[in-house]
Structures are given as structure tokens and as C-alpha cells.
Coordinates of C-alpha atoms and ligand atoms in Angstrom, one line a residue:
M1 CA -38.5 42.7 -35.9
L2 CA -40.3 42.0 -32.7
E3 CA -39.9 45.6 -31.5
R4 CA -41.8 47.2 -34.3
S5 CA -45.5 47.5 -34.4
G6 CA -46.7 46.1 -37.7
W7 CA -43.9 43.6 -37.6
W8 CA -46.0 41.0 -39.4
R9 CA -46.4 43.1 -42.5
G10 CA -44.2 41.4 -45.2
A11 CA -43.0 38.8 -42.7
T12 CA -41.7 35.5 -43.7
V13 CA -43.4 33.0 -41.4
Y14 CA -42.2 29.4 -41.2
Q15 CA -44.6 26.7 -40.2
I16 CA -43.1 23.9 -38.1
Y17 CA -45.0 20.7 -37.7
V18 CA -43.2 20.2 -34.3
R19 CA -43.4 16.4 -34.3
S20 CA -41.6 16.2 -37.6
W21 CA -38.9 18.9 -37.5
R22 CA -36.2 17.8 -35.2
D23 CA -36.0 15.4 -32.3
S24 CA -33.6 16.3 -29.5
D25 CA -34.1 13.3 -27.2
G26 CA -34.1 10.3 -29.5
D27 CA -37.7 9.3 -28.9
G28 CA -38.6 9.5 -32.6
T29 CA -40.8 12.6 -32.1
G30 CA -39.7 16.2 -32.9
D31 CA -39.8 18.5 -30.0
L32 CA -39.4 22.1 -28.8
T33 CA -35.8 21.7 -27.8
G34 CA -35.0 20.3 -31.2
I35 CA -36.3 23.6 -32.6
R36 CA -34.4 25.7 -30.1
E37 CA -31.2 24.0 -31.1
R38 CA -31.7 24.9 -34.7
L39 CA -32.7 28.5 -34.3
D40 CA -29.6 29.6 -36.1
Y41 CA -30.8 27.7 -39.2
L42 CA -34.1 29.6 -39.1
S43 CA -32.2 32.9 -38.8
W44 CA -30.0 31.9 -41.7
L45 CA -33.2 31.1 -43.7
G46 CA -34.4 34.7 -43.1
V47 CA -37.4 33.7 -41.1
D48 CA -39.2 36.4 -39.1
A49 CA -41.7 34.2 -37.3
I50 CA -42.4 30.6 -36.6
W51 CA -45.8 29.1 -36.4
L52 CA -45.7 26.0 -34.3
S53 CA -48.3 23.4 -35.1
P54 CA -50.3 22.4 -31.9
T55 CA -48.1 22.3 -28.8
M56 CA -50.8 21.8 -26.1
P57 CA -51.6 18.5 -24.3
S58 CA -53.8 16.3 -26.4
P59 CA -54.7 12.6 -26.7
N60 CA -53.5 13.1 -30.3
K61 CA -56.6 11.8 -32.2
D62 CA -55.9 14.7 -34.5
W63 CA -52.3 15.3 -33.5
G64 CA -52.9 18.2 -31.1
Y65 CA -55.9 19.7 -32.9
D66 CA -57.8 18.0 -30.1
V67 CA -56.7 20.0 -27.1
S68 CA -57.2 18.7 -23.6
D69 CA -55.5 21.6 -21.8
Y70 CA -55.1 25.1 -23.3
Y71 CA -52.5 26.1 -20.7
G72 CA -49.9 23.4 -21.1
V73 CA -47.3 21.8 -23.4
H74 CA -47.7 18.3 -24.7
P75 CA -45.2 16.1 -22.8
D76 CA -44.0 14.5 -26.1
L77 CA -42.9 17.9 -27.2
G78 CA -41.4 19.2 -24.0
T79 CA -42.3 21.3 -21.0
L80 CA -43.6 24.8 -20.4
E81 CA -40.1 25.8 -19.5
D82 CA -38.8 24.4 -22.9
L83 CA -41.4 26.6 -24.6
D84 CA -40.4 29.7 -22.5
R85 CA -36.8 29.1 -23.5
L86 CA -37.7 28.7 -27.1
I87 CA -39.6 31.9 -27.1
A88 CA -36.8 33.8 -25.3
E89 CA -34.0 32.5 -27.6
A90 CA -36.1 33.1 -30.7
A91 CA -36.7 36.6 -29.5
D92 CA -33.0 37.2 -29.1
R93 CA -32.8 36.5 -32.9
G94 CA -35.8 38.7 -33.7
I95 CA -37.9 35.7 -34.4
A96 CA -41.6 35.8 -33.3
I97 CA -43.5 32.7 -32.2
F98 CA -47.1 31.9 -33.2
L99 CA -48.9 29.1 -31.4
D100 CA -51.7 27.2 -32.9
L101 CA -54.9 28.0 -31.1
V102 CA -57.9 25.7 -31.5
P103 CA -61.1 27.6 -30.4
N104 CA -63.6 25.7 -32.5
H105 CA -63.5 22.4 -30.6
T106 CA -61.7 20.6 -27.8
S107 CA -60.7 17.1 -27.2
N108 CA -63.4 14.9 -25.8
E109 CA -60.9 14.4 -23.0
H110 CA -60.9 18.1 -22.1
P111 CA -62.3 18.4 -18.5
W112 CA -65.0 20.7 -19.9
F113 CA -66.4 18.0 -22.1
V114 CA -65.9 15.3 -19.6
D115 CA -68.1 17.3 -17.3
A116 CA -70.5 18.3 -20.0
A117 CA -71.0 14.6 -21.0
G118 CA -72.1 13.9 -17.4
G119 CA -75.7 14.9 -18.0
R120 CA -78.0 17.7 -19.1
R121 CA -77.5 19.6 -15.9
A122 CA -73.7 19.5 -15.9
A123 CA -72.0 22.9 -15.3
H124 CA -70.2 22.8 -18.7
R125 CA -73.1 21.3 -20.6
D126 CA -73.6 24.4 -22.7
Y127 CA -70.0 24.8 -23.5
Y128 CA -70.8 22.4 -26.3
V129 CA -73.6 22.0 -28.9
W130 CA -76.2 19.5 -27.9
A131 CA -79.5 18.7 -29.6
G132 CA -82.2 16.1 -29.4
P133 CA -82.8 13.5 -32.2
K134 CA -85.4 13.9 -34.9
A135 CA -88.6 11.9 -34.3
D136 CA -87.1 8.9 -36.0
G137 CA -84.0 9.0 -33.7
S138 CA -81.7 10.3 -36.5
P139 CA -79.3 13.2 -36.0
P140 CA -80.8 16.7 -35.5
N141 CA -79.9 17.9 -39.0
N142 CA -77.9 17.0 -42.1
W143 CA -74.5 18.5 -41.2
L144 CA -71.5 16.6 -42.2
S145 CA -68.1 16.4 -40.4
A146 CA -64.8 16.5 -42.2
T147 CA -64.9 12.7 -42.4
G148 CA -67.9 12.9 -44.7
R149 CA -70.3 11.3 -42.1
S150 CA -72.8 13.0 -39.8
A151 CA -71.3 15.7 -37.7
W152 CA -73.5 14.5 -34.7
S153 CA -72.7 11.7 -32.3
Y154 CA -75.4 10.2 -30.0
D155 CA -74.9 10.4 -26.3
K156 CA -76.9 7.5 -24.7
L157 CA -76.8 8.9 -21.2
S158 CA -78.7 12.1 -22.0
G159 CA -80.5 11.0 -25.1
Q160 CA -79.0 14.0 -27.0
Y161 CA -76.5 14.3 -29.9
Y162 CA -73.4 16.5 -29.7
L163 CA -71.8 18.3 -32.6
H164 CA -68.4 17.7 -34.0
N165 CA -67.4 19.2 -37.3
F166 CA -64.3 17.0 -37.3
L167 CA -63.7 13.7 -35.5
R168 CA -66.2 12.5 -32.9
D169 CA -63.3 13.0 -30.4
Q170 CA -63.4 16.7 -31.2
P171 CA -66.7 18.1 -29.9
D172 CA -67.4 21.6 -31.2
L173 CA -67.6 24.4 -28.6
N174 CA -70.8 26.5 -28.3
W175 CA -69.8 30.1 -29.0
W176 CA -73.4 31.2 -28.1
D177 CA -72.3 30.7 -24.4
G178 CA -70.6 33.8 -23.0
R179 CA -68.5 31.7 -20.7
V180 CA -66.7 30.2 -23.7
H181 CA -65.7 33.7 -24.8
D182 CA -64.3 34.4 -21.3
E183 CA -62.3 31.2 -21.3
F184 CA -60.6 32.1 -24.6
D185 CA -59.9 35.7 -23.4
R186 CA -58.0 34.1 -20.5
I187 CA -56.2 31.7 -22.8
L188 CA -55.1 34.5 -25.2
R189 CA -53.8 36.7 -22.4
Y190 CA -52.1 33.8 -20.7
W191 CA -49.9 33.1 -23.8
F192 CA -49.4 36.7 -24.8
D193 CA -48.2 37.3 -21.2
R194 CA -45.7 34.5 -21.7
G195 CA -44.3 36.3 -24.7
V196 CA -46.1 34.5 -27.5
S197 CA -46.2 36.9 -30.5
G198 CA -49.4 35.6 -32.0
F199 CA -51.8 32.8 -32.8
R200 CA -52.6 30.9 -35.9
I201 CA -56.3 30.4 -35.3
D202 CA -57.6 27.0 -36.3
V203 CA -60.8 26.8 -38.3
A204 CA -61.2 30.5 -37.7
N205 CA -64.3 30.7 -39.9
G206 CA -66.1 27.9 -37.9
L207 CA -66.7 29.0 -34.3
Y208 CA -70.4 29.9 -34.5
K209 CA -73.1 27.6 -35.7
D210 CA -76.6 28.6 -36.8
A211 CA -78.7 29.1 -33.7
L212 CA -81.6 27.3 -35.4
L213 CA -79.4 24.4 -36.5
R214 CA -80.9 24.6 -40.1
D215 CA -79.9 22.0 -42.7
N216 CA -77.1 22.9 -45.0
P217 CA -78.2 23.2 -48.7
P218 CA -76.7 21.0 -51.4
V219 CA -73.7 22.2 -53.3
E220 CA -74.2 23.9 -56.6
P221 CA -72.2 23.1 -59.8
T222 CA -70.7 26.6 -59.7
D223 CA -69.3 26.1 -56.1
H224 CA -65.6 26.0 -55.6
P225 CA -64.2 22.4 -55.8
A226 CA -63.2 22.6 -52.1
I227 CA -66.8 23.3 -51.1
K228 CA -68.0 20.5 -53.4
R229 CA -65.6 18.1 -51.7
G230 CA -67.6 18.7 -48.5
G231 CA -70.8 17.5 -50.0
L232 CA -73.0 20.3 -48.7
R233 CA -72.7 24.1 -48.5
P234 CA -71.3 24.8 -45.1
I235 CA -73.4 27.9 -44.5
Y236 CA -75.1 26.9 -41.2
N237 CA -72.5 24.6 -39.4
A238 CA -69.8 27.3 -39.9
N239 CA -69.2 30.7 -41.6
R240 CA -71.7 32.5 -39.5
P241 CA -71.5 36.3 -39.3
E242 CA -71.3 36.4 -35.5
V243 CA -67.7 35.2 -35.6
H244 CA -66.6 38.7 -36.6
E245 CA -67.4 40.1 -33.2
V246 CA -65.1 37.6 -31.7
Y247 CA -62.2 38.8 -33.8
R248 CA -63.0 42.5 -33.2
H249 CA -62.6 41.7 -29.5
W250 CA -59.5 39.5 -29.8
R251 CA -57.9 42.2 -32.0
Q252 CA -58.4 44.7 -29.1
I253 CA -56.7 42.2 -26.8
A254 CA -53.8 41.7 -29.2
D255 CA -53.4 45.4 -29.8
S256 CA -53.3 46.1 -26.1
Y257 CA -49.8 44.5 -25.9
S258 CA -46.6 46.1 -26.8
P259 CA -45.4 45.2 -29.3
P260 CA -48.9 44.2 -30.5
R261 CA -49.6 40.5 -30.9
A262 CA -50.8 39.2 -34.3
L263 CA -53.7 37.0 -35.3
L264 CA -53.5 34.8 -38.3
G265 CA -56.7 33.0 -39.2
E266 CA -57.3 29.7 -40.9
T267 CA -60.2 31.1 -43.0
W268 CA -61.8 28.6 -45.4
E269 CA -63.7 31.2 -47.4
F270 CA -63.8 31.1 -51.1
D271 CA -65.7 34.3 -51.8
P272 CA -63.0 37.1 -52.0
D273 CA -65.2 39.8 -50.3
R274 CA -66.3 37.5 -47.5
F275 CA -62.6 36.5 -47.1
G276 CA -61.6 40.1 -46.9
D277 CA -64.2 40.6 -44.1
Y278 CA -62.0 38.6 -41.8
Y279 CA -59.5 41.5 -41.8
G280 CA -62.3 43.7 -40.6
R281 CA -64.2 46.5 -42.4
G282 CA -64.2 49.6 -40.4
K283 CA -63.3 47.9 -37.2
P284 CA -60.1 45.7 -37.4
E285 CA -60.3 42.0 -37.0
L286 CA -57.5 39.5 -37.9
H287 CA -54.1 40.9 -38.9
M288 CA -53.7 38.1 -41.5
A289 CA -55.9 35.4 -43.0
F290 CA -54.9 32.3 -45.0
N291 CA -56.1 32.6 -48.5
F292 CA -57.5 29.2 -49.6
L293 CA -58.5 30.3 -53.0
F294 CA -54.8 30.8 -53.6
V295 CA -53.7 27.6 -51.8
E296 CA -56.2 25.6 -53.8
A297 CA -55.4 27.2 -57.2
A298 CA -53.7 25.3 -60.0
F299 CA -50.2 26.4 -60.7
K300 CA -51.2 28.2 -63.9
S301 CA -50.6 31.8 -64.8
L302 CA -54.2 32.9 -65.7
E303 CA -55.7 31.3 -62.6
L304 CA -53.1 32.5 -60.1
A305 CA -53.1 36.0 -61.5
A306 CA -56.9 36.2 -61.3
I307 CA -56.9 35.0 -57.7
V308 CA -54.1 37.3 -56.6
E309 CA -55.7 40.4 -58.3
G310 CA -59.1 39.4 -57.0
T311 CA -57.8 39.0 -53.5
L312 CA -55.9 42.3 -53.4
A313 CA -59.0 44.1 -54.7
A314 CA -61.2 42.5 -52.0
L315 CA -59.0 43.2 -49.0
P316 CA -59.5 46.4 -47.0
S317 CA -56.8 48.9 -47.5
G318 CA -53.7 48.5 -45.4
A319 CA -54.4 44.7 -45.0
T320 CA -51.5 42.2 -45.1
P321 CA -52.2 39.5 -47.6
V322 CA -50.8 36.1 -46.8
W323 CA -49.4 33.8 -49.5
T324 CA -48.8 30.1 -48.8
A325 CA -48.8 27.0 -50.9
S326 CA -48.1 24.1 -48.6
N327 CA -49.3 23.0 -45.2
H328 CA -50.0 19.9 -43.1
D329 CA -53.5 19.5 -44.5
V330 CA -53.3 20.4 -48.2
G331 CA -49.9 18.9 -49.0
R332 CA -46.6 20.3 -50.3
F333 CA -46.5 22.6 -53.3
P334 CA -43.3 21.1 -54.9
S335 CA -45.5 17.9 -55.4
R336 CA -48.9 19.5 -55.8
W337 CA -48.0 22.3 -58.1
C338 CA -44.6 21.4 -59.6
D339 CA -44.6 17.7 -60.0
N340 CA -41.3 17.8 -58.1
D341 CA -39.6 19.6 -61.1
G342 CA -36.8 21.8 -59.6
R343 CA -37.4 24.5 -62.2
A344 CA -41.0 24.9 -61.4
I345 CA -40.3 24.7 -57.6
R346 CA -37.9 27.7 -58.0
A347 CA -40.4 29.6 -60.0
A348 CA -43.1 29.0 -57.3
L349 CA -40.7 30.2 -54.6
L350 CA -39.9 33.3 -56.5
L351 CA -43.5 34.1 -57.1
L352 CA -44.4 33.5 -53.4
A353 CA -41.5 35.6 -52.3
T354 CA -42.3 38.6 -54.5
L355 CA -46.0 38.8 -54.0
P356 CA -46.8 41.7 -51.7
G357 CA -47.5 40.5 -48.2
A358 CA -46.6 37.9 -45.6
L359 CA -45.3 34.6 -46.8
V360 CA -45.9 31.4 -44.9
L361 CA -43.5 28.6 -45.8
Y362 CA -44.1 25.1 -44.6
Y363 CA -41.0 23.3 -43.3
G364 CA -39.2 21.7 -46.2
D365 CA -40.5 24.1 -48.8
E366 CA -37.1 25.7 -48.7
L367 CA -35.6 22.4 -49.9
G368 CA -38.3 21.8 -52.5
M369 CA -39.2 18.8 -50.3
A370 CA -41.6 16.3 -51.9
E371 CA -44.6 14.6 -50.4
V372 CA -43.9 11.1 -49.2
D373 CA -46.0 8.1 -50.1
V374 CA -46.6 6.8 -46.6
P375 CA -47.7 3.1 -46.7
V376 CA -51.2 2.6 -45.2
T377 CA -49.8 0.5 -42.4
R378 CA -47.8 3.5 -41.1
Q379 CA -50.5 6.2 -41.7
L380 CA -51.5 7.9 -38.5
D381 CA -54.0 10.6 -39.6
E382 CA -57.4 9.3 -38.6
M383 CA -59.2 12.0 -40.6
S384 CA -57.6 10.7 -43.8
L385 CA -58.1 7.0 -42.9
A386 CA -61.8 7.8 -42.4
R387 CA -61.9 8.9 -46.1
P388 CA -60.3 6.2 -48.1
G389 CA -59.5 7.3 -51.7
R390 CA -58.2 10.7 -50.6
P391 CA -54.5 11.1 -50.3
S392 CA -53.4 10.9 -46.6
R393 CA -52.4 14.1 -44.9
D394 CA -49.4 12.1 -43.6
R395 CA -47.8 12.6 -46.9
A396 CA -46.9 16.1 -46.0
R397 CA -46.0 15.5 -42.3
T398 CA -42.9 13.3 -42.6
P399 CA -39.7 14.2 -40.9
M400 CA -37.5 17.0 -42.0
P401 CA -34.3 15.7 -43.8
W402 CA -31.3 17.3 -42.2
T403 CA -28.5 15.0 -43.4
A404 CA -28.0 11.9 -45.6
D405 CA -27.6 9.7 -42.4
K406 CA -30.0 7.0 -41.4
N407 CA -33.1 8.8 -40.1
A408 CA -31.9 11.9 -41.9
G409 CA -30.5 13.6 -38.8
F410 CA -34.1 14.1 -37.7
T411 CA -33.7 11.7 -34.8
A412 CA -31.1 9.2 -33.4
A413 CA -30.1 6.5 -36.0
S414 CA -31.4 3.9 -33.6
A415 CA -34.8 5.5 -33.0
R416 CA -38.0 4.8 -34.9
P417 CA -39.3 8.1 -36.4
W418 CA -43.0 8.7 -35.7
L419 CA -43.7 8.8 -39.4
P420 CA -41.4 7.3 -42.0
I421 CA -38.6 9.3 -43.6
G422 CA -38.8 9.9 -47.3
E423 CA -36.0 10.0 -49.8
H424 CA -33.3 12.1 -48.2
L425 CA -30.0 11.0 -49.5
A426 CA -29.6 13.6 -52.2
N427 CA -31.9 16.3 -50.8
N428 CA -31.3 17.3 -47.2
V429 CA -30.2 20.5 -45.5
D430 CA -26.5 19.4 -45.4
T431 CA -26.2 18.6 -49.1
Q432 CA -28.2 21.6 -50.2
E433 CA -26.3 24.0 -48.0
Q434 CA -23.1 23.0 -49.8
D435 CA -24.5 23.2 -53.3
P436 CA -24.7 26.8 -54.5
G437 CA -27.2 25.9 -57.1
S438 CA -29.6 24.2 -54.7
V439 CA -33.2 25.2 -54.0
L440 CA -32.1 26.0 -50.5
N441 CA -29.6 28.5 -51.6
F442 CA -32.0 29.9 -54.1
W443 CA -34.5 30.5 -51.3
R444 CA -31.8 32.2 -49.3
Q445 CA -31.3 34.7 -52.1
L446 CA -35.0 35.4 -52.1
A447 CA -35.1 35.7 -48.3
Q448 CA -32.4 38.3 -48.5
L449 CA -34.5 40.4 -50.9
R450 CA -37.4 40.1 -48.5
K451 CA -35.2 41.0 -45.5
A452 CA -34.0 44.1 -47.3
G453 CA -37.6 45.1 -47.9
L454 CA -37.1 45.0 -51.7
V455 CA -39.9 42.5 -52.2
G456 CA -42.8 41.2 -50.1
T457 CA -43.9 44.5 -48.6
P458 CA -47.7 44.9 -48.9
G459 CA -48.7 47.3 -51.6
P460 CA -50.5 47.6 -54.9
L461 CA -49.7 45.1 -57.6
E462 CA -49.8 46.2 -61.3
R463 CA -50.3 43.7 -64.1
V464 CA -47.5 44.0 -66.7
L465 CA -48.4 41.0 -68.9
L466 CA -50.6 38.0 -68.6
D467 CA -51.3 35.1 -71.0
E468 CA -51.6 31.3 -70.6
Q469 CA -47.9 30.9 -70.2
V470 CA -46.5 34.0 -68.7
W471 CA -47.5 36.3 -65.8
A472 CA -45.6 39.5 -65.1
F473 CA -46.5 42.0 -62.4
R474 CA -44.9 45.0 -60.8
V475 CA -44.9 45.8 -57.1
G476 CA -43.0 49.0 -56.3
D477 CA -39.9 49.0 -58.3
V478 CA -39.7 45.3 -58.8
T479 CA -41.1 43.4 -61.7
T480 CA -41.7 39.6 -61.4
V481 CA -41.9 37.7 -64.6
A482 CA -42.7 34.0 -64.6
N483 CA -43.1 31.5 -67.3
L484 CA -45.4 28.9 -65.8
S485 CA -45.1 26.4 -68.5
P486 CA -42.6 23.8 -69.8
K487 CA -42.2 25.7 -73.1
E488 CA -39.8 28.5 -73.8
A489 CA -41.6 31.9 -74.1
A490 CA -40.4 35.1 -75.8
R491 CA -42.1 38.2 -74.3
D492 CA -41.6 41.9 -74.3
L493 CA -42.2 43.6 -71.0
G494 CA -42.9 46.9 -72.8
P495 CA -41.1 50.2 -73.2
G496 CA -38.3 50.8 -70.7
E497 CA -34.7 50.6 -70.0
T498 CA -32.7 47.5 -69.2
L499 CA -33.6 45.8 -66.0
T500 CA -31.4 44.5 -63.2
V501 CA -31.7 40.8 -62.5
M502 CA -32.3 40.5 -58.7
A503 CA -33.0 36.8 -58.8
S504 CA -33.5 34.2 -61.5
T505 CA -34.5 30.6 -61.3
N506 CA -32.3 29.8 -64.2
P507 CA -28.7 29.0 -63.3
E508 CA -27.7 29.5 -66.9
R509 CA -28.7 33.1 -66.9
R510 CA -25.6 34.9 -65.8
E511 CA -26.1 38.4 -67.1
K512 CA -26.7 41.1 -64.5
K513 CA -29.0 43.2 -66.8
V514 CA -31.6 42.2 -69.3
P515 CA -33.5 44.1 -72.0
P516 CA -37.3 44.2 -71.7
E517 CA -37.5 41.8 -74.6
L518 CA -36.9 38.5 -72.8
V519 CA -36.7 34.9 -73.8
L520 CA -37.8 32.9 -70.8
G521 CA -36.7 29.3 -70.5
P522 CA -39.2 26.6 -69.4
W523 CA -40.5 27.4 -65.9
E524 CA -38.1 30.4 -65.7
A525 CA -39.0 33.2 -63.4
L526 CA -37.1 36.4 -62.6
A527 CA -37.3 39.3 -60.2
L528 CA -36.2 42.4 -62.0
G529 CA -35.3 45.8 -60.7
L530 CA -35.2 49.2 -62.4
S531 CA -31.6 49.9 -63.6
P532 CA -30.3 53.2 -62.5
G533 CA -29.1 55.3 -65.4
Ligands
GLC601 C1 -57.6 22.6 -39.2 C2 -56.2 22.0 -39.1 C3 -56.4 20.5 -39.4 C4 -57.3 19.9 -38.3 C5 -58.6 20.6 -38.3 C6 -59.4 20.3 -37.1 O1 -58.0 22.5 -40.5 O2 -55.3 22.6 -39.9 O3 -55.1 19.8 -39.4 O4 -57.5 18.5 -38.6 O5 -58.4 22.0 -38.3 O6 -58.8 20.9 -36.0
MG602 MG1 -38.4 14.0 -29.0

């Protein structure tokens, strides 16, 4: 995998929230060695690449998304040598490693900010965004942070405000300063030189802010619900056109390596054409970009089909679409989309696996892992705590269940896991491995189809059938048909021969071939191949 150029096309990427995956030293926190010791599991899962959630030193106000050193490894997670070993042993298995890169902001404990906060003449002052108060002393403009409050915090020493689109401990970098570009060029090369295969780029749409610091306009009724949640249209504090030049440049750096390194952006953009722009028009930019229209969609045939078709139409030709349905921010699809119904979970996995492009699974998706209701006394995510009434992001960050033991085999039985462990007695890797009908073994079947290149390769998608219950589409020789409803559905896939069943979510369906007239059970989905002869 790693040897090929274009290795990311059709890849299955597995997101590991490092603190929560596997603890090797019994301190209750998952770590890099814990991952290295389970690389065989990842190979068995059919994973081509792992995206590690932030690994760099951080005071952990936002669990690593507040970086205090871009060149190191957080001591809770291991050492630089542990990371080198993980990269090397993953490479032996053909597994690529993506690190999480946070270029939009640093920690307020990063030496750049510590210096910058020393006064208006500090050498690193302009690495960050500073502005004076309005005449009445209030913040420079109306921008809001992810906590819903002003994105500006006042600095008494200098009489200026600094910008933070997230927590006040996460000051935004000022991408209008060329030195910031140079810093990140160095950071990129440092990790690529160490053998890192790519970066997931945090808040990739955010780096530049309006040079005039203009007020954001109010949201409109027609705006996407995710935009409305933010309270204002984020057109000036993020989503500026200048960011594309950064990615054109980073792409050149990534492409200068052999094999080329890959860039996967966290692109919060709800307009399909502007989303497609992140792949680059004419000049290439990101190799892959997260599609939040898809992530935020309801699990309904009409909505999903419209978004998938709209996305594919908007991407430049040759682009690798990315399909994902769970992450450490939005939650887990088995709960969000499927109400933890195993039939719907299997249908979602089959859809995700057969859509053309890269697939990013979140750890636990392969088990149909549910979100965990973390009691407020054990919640650790400050961003969520700052917005009471919203579900805590901690619900999707709880430890991976490996076994039915106390602490689920995640950490020593005597340790205190950093976040509580959810229900794991029936659903864990051990029990599911042994059960041929488990979600895990169903995923494995899908993974083998992806590995064999039978599904998942980027390419045109043709609609076969679409109504409010059923969506069927064809990519290459494979037809996916999914009944996204709890009611049985009889449908005719149209003229044609019998079809070979490559995968089915329904354990009752034992036949190897089916006619084009199908009766689909509730939440039943199938991947069907052309039958020879
Ligand atoms: C991204 C991360 C999220 C983090 C935020 C600020 O959205 O996925 O977890 O809180 O950026 O870095
Ligand atoms: Mg540990």
C-alpha cells in the first residue's frame, strides 16, 4: 500500500483517539505502545491507514488540540521513539500513519504565545491575531468562538484582545504573517522525514481571517443547521479564500516525497462547490477532505443520495471522496444514525464501504459501538461543558472495549480509565470475533471486498433506484441496494440477469444469487455483483 503513489485512493482509514484505544502501561490512558501491540488487529480489520488523534505535547485543555510543541510526543502517550517504532511496524504491515496537525491555533502555553503575550513589541506578537477594543471597551467585532461566546479575550498588559475561535486557551495563529507559513513548512517536513504518511488537518477551512476583521452576518433560515448552531455566518473569522494558497503549497511539499504524502482536511464547508475547491481546481490542493454535509445528514435514503450525488458532481475529476459517519466531535453513527439497531448499523457500514472513495472509520465503528452517557461529574471536554444542553463530546471518546473483563481489556483492571467504560460485557472485540454473525465479522467481509478493490475505488456512481425507503446505486460492476427503513420493501432493480450476493446485512439471506426483483427486509442492504453467464 505504502509503496504506491495514489495509495490513499479507496483507502480504509481508521481513526484512533489515542487516549481511548489501548493502554499499555496501566496508567488509565491509551498510548502509542498500546496501538503498536495491536497492529495485527488493524491488519485483520483491513485498515490501510491510521489517523492518530493529537499526539503532540499539550496542556490538554482540548485534549491535544491545543499544541504546545509541534515537534514532540505527549508524555502521556509515549515518546518520540515509541512513535518511530509505531510508524515502522505499521509500515511493515503496509499501514500508513496520519498525524493530526493543528495549524489554526496553538495552546496558550506554546512558547510563541507565551512570548507574544509579553507585549506589543514581542518577537512573536504577530504570530497571533491581536486587535484593540471598540470605543466602549468591548471586543473588536462580533465573532463567536465554538463555545458560543466572544472569540476575543482581553489582554490587560497590552490593552488588546487576542482571537480564539475555540477555547481562550487556544489562540488563533495569524496566517497573514509569512513566518507562520515557514514554521509549518518546517513542521510538515519534520514529520514527513520521520516517515509519517500524511496529516489530518484540523480546522482546515479556518486558517485565514478577514484582514479587516469585519463582523460576521447573522444566519439565514436557509443556512445549513450546522451553520445555524454557530449563531453567525462564519464568513470572516474562517473560510477565507487565501487558505487555498496554503494547500497548493503544502501539496507540493507532500508530492515531493516518495511515496507522496497525503493531506486530509477537516473542512467545515456546506456548499458542495466550495467544498470541492479544497481539492484544488486546476492546481491540486488537499488529497482528501472530510465531507460534513454527509456527516451531518440524516440516515435517510433521499437525503443521503442527494448529498452523495451532489458531492460527486462538485468534486474535481480524479478526486478521492471521503466518507465518514463518526468522529470524536460529532459522535458515533451507530447511535446518531441507527438508534443502536444492529440491522441499521450493518446497513450503514455496507453503504459506507461501497461508496466510491476513501472511508474513515472511527475506532469502535467496526463493533457498532454505541455512544456512552458519561455522567457530568466525569466529563472532561471543556468545550462541551461550556455549552450546557448540548451532548458532551465525551460520549464518543470512551475506551475501546476489547474484552468482557473489568475495564474491558483497555487498561489494567486496577487502573482508573481516563473516561468511564460503557457497556462492554456483550459487545467487545473478543466476543464479536468469536461470533460469525457479529457486526465485527460483517465489517471484515466488507473490508475484504475493499481490499480486493471490488468496492470503494473512486469512480462514477450511477443511480439505479431512489425513493423514501430504498436507495440503490451502481459503481463499476457492483450494485448497492439499501432499505433505509424499518419496513419491508419489494423493489425491482430493473432488467438484467440474476445478481451475485457479495455481502448482505441479513443473516437469514443465504442464497448466493438473487433476481433483480427483491424483497428487502427492514434495514436490509446488499452489495450485488454481476453474475457471469
Ligand atoms: C477540530 C477538532 C476538535 C477540536 C477543534 C479545535 O474540530 O476535531 O476536536 O476541538 O478542532 O481544535
Ligand atoms: Mg498509558
